[in-house]
mmCIF file of C-alpha atoms in Angstrom:
data_model
loop_
_atom_site.group_PDB
_atom_site.id
_atom_site.type_symbol
_atom_site.label_atom_id
_atom_site.label_comp_id
_atom_site.label_asym_id
_atom_site.label_seq_id
_atom_site.Cartn_x
_atom_site.Cartn_y
_atom_site.Cartn_z
ATOM 1 C CA MET A 1 55.234 3.997 -19.167
ATOM 2 C CA SER A 2 59.238 5.756 -19.307
ATOM 3 C CA ASP A 3 60.833 5.359 -16.292
ATOM 4 C CA THR A 4 61.108 9.243 -16.468
ATOM 5 C CA ALA A 5 57.060 9.397 -16.534
ATOM 6 C CA ASP A 6 56.700 6.988 -13.663
ATOM 7 C CA GLU A 7 59.113 8.963 -11.956
ATOM 8 C CA GLN A 8 56.881 12.441 -12.498
ATOM 9 C CA HIS A 9 53.710 10.680 -11.745
ATOM 10 C CA VAL A 10 55.083 9.276 -7.932
ATOM 11 C CA GLU A 11 56.425 13.154 -7.629
ATOM 12 C CA ALA A 12 52.938 14.558 -9.001
ATOM 13 C CA TRP A 13 51.376 11.986 -5.971
ATOM 14 C CA LEU A 14 53.854 12.982 -3.510
ATOM 15 C CA ILE A 15 53.250 16.854 -3.891
ATOM 16 C CA GLY A 16 49.823 16.087 -3.075
ATOM 17 C CA ALA A 17 50.236 13.575 -0.454
ATOM 18 C CA CYS A 18 52.685 16.187 1.473
ATOM 19 C CA GLN A 19 50.315 18.931 0.305
ATOM 20 C CA ALA A 20 47.483 16.962 2.717
ATOM 21 C CA LEU A 21 49.781 16.368 5.303
ATOM 22 C CA GLY A 22 49.982 19.976 5.705
ATOM 23 C CA LEU A 23 53.445 21.020 4.073
ATOM 24 C CA ASN A 24 54.368 23.534 2.137
ATOM 25 C CA VAL A 25 56.038 22.278 -0.573
ATOM 26 C CA THR A 26 55.036 23.055 -4.802
ATOM 27 C CA ALA A 27 57.837 21.040 -6.503
ATOM 28 C CA ALA A 28 59.594 18.173 -6.454
ATOM 29 C CA GLU A 29 62.848 20.061 -5.709
ATOM 30 C CA ASP A 30 61.309 20.710 -2.618
ATOM 31 C CA ASP A 31 62.619 18.956 0.542
ATOM 32 C CA PHE A 32 60.314 16.709 3.217
ATOM 33 C CA PHE A 33 61.442 18.075 6.330
ATOM 34 C CA GLU A 34 62.172 21.726 5.048
ATOM 35 C CA ALA A 35 58.504 22.107 3.932
ATOM 36 C CA GLY A 36 58.034 21.038 7.827
ATOM 37 C CA GLY A 37 58.142 17.613 7.937
ATOM 38 C CA THR A 38 58.411 15.995 11.218
ATOM 39 C CA SER A 39 58.965 12.028 12.335
ATOM 40 C CA LEU A 40 55.806 11.886 12.936
ATOM 41 C CA SER A 41 54.474 13.014 9.348
ATOM 42 C CA ALA A 42 57.235 11.251 7.791
ATOM 43 C CA MET A 43 55.512 7.685 9.213
ATOM 44 C CA LYS A 44 52.185 8.983 8.104
ATOM 45 C CA LEU A 45 53.602 9.598 4.827
ATOM 46 C CA ILE A 46 55.272 6.189 4.458
ATOM 47 C CA ALA A 47 52.154 4.633 5.513
ATOM 48 C CA ARG A 48 50.638 6.587 2.512
ATOM 49 C CA VAL A 49 53.399 5.416 -0.023
ATOM 50 C CA GLU A 50 52.454 1.337 1.277
ATOM 51 C CA GLU A 51 48.713 1.535 0.844
ATOM 52 C CA THR A 52 49.295 3.415 -2.383
ATOM 53 C CA PHE A 53 52.740 1.829 -4.116
ATOM 54 C CA GLY A 54 52.632 -1.522 -2.165
ATOM 55 C CA GLU A 55 54.969 -2.637 1.573
ATOM 56 C CA ASP A 56 58.198 -1.310 1.416
ATOM 57 C CA ALA A 57 58.191 1.066 -1.363
ATOM 58 C CA LEU A 58 59.322 3.830 0.892
ATOM 59 C CA PRO A 59 61.471 2.747 3.799
ATOM 60 C CA PRO A 60 62.228 5.087 6.755
ATOM 61 C CA ASP A 61 66.024 5.065 6.334
ATOM 62 C CA ASP A 62 65.757 6.698 2.360
ATOM 63 C CA LEU A 63 63.085 9.026 3.949
ATOM 64 C CA PHE A 64 65.935 9.741 6.091
ATOM 65 C CA ALA A 65 68.861 9.540 4.143
ATOM 66 C CA GLU A 66 67.814 11.947 1.277
ATOM 67 C CA SER A 67 64.577 14.039 1.631
ATOM 68 C CA SER A 68 63.688 16.026 -1.775
ATOM 69 C CA LEU A 69 60.760 14.854 -3.158
ATOM 70 C CA ARG A 70 62.626 14.065 -6.580
ATOM 71 C CA ALA A 71 65.033 11.593 -4.191
ATOM 72 C CA LEU A 72 62.035 10.379 -2.731
ATOM 73 C CA ALA A 73 60.257 9.312 -5.712
ATOM 74 C CA SER A 74 63.277 7.679 -7.120
ATOM 75 C CA ALA A 75 63.358 5.331 -4.591
ATOM 76 C CA ILE A 76 59.886 4.869 -4.270
ATOM 77 C CA GLU A 77 60.278 3.546 -8.398
ATOM 78 C CA ARG A 78 63.505 1.675 -7.267
ATOM 79 C CA ASN A 79 61.814 -0.403 -4.404
ATOM 80 C CA ARG A 80 58.769 -1.257 -6.343
ATOM 81 C CA CYS A 81 60.444 -2.293 -9.085
ATOM 82 C CA ARG A 82 62.588 -4.620 -6.784
ATOM 83 C CA THR A 83 60.020 -5.949 -4.790
ATOM 84 C CA ALA A 84 57.394 -6.525 -7.744
ATOM 85 C CA PRO A 85 56.615 -10.037 -8.327
ATOM 86 C CA LEU A 86 57.812 -11.660 -11.252
ATOM 87 C CA ALA A 87 55.301 -11.986 -14.314
ATOM 88 C CA GLY A 88 53.347 -15.423 -14.396
ATOM 89 C CA SER A 89 54.163 -15.958 -10.639
#
């Protein structure tokens, strides 16, 4: 899968996860906090991201620094690649 396809997959997952938290999001351009996200829902989202994509896939600093879903998907992809175990390890 290409990087773009991976990010689009993560974006779609994030939209669903945010909707499950009761946020009014429909597109990757939507902003987590502008859609009604709070610090509590942010922690819930981070926990869901870690369950799905691995530990530290979305550190709180990344979420609070730039909170569009597209930016969050990019951060998740970047952090997944950085923390993924090496093949054969």
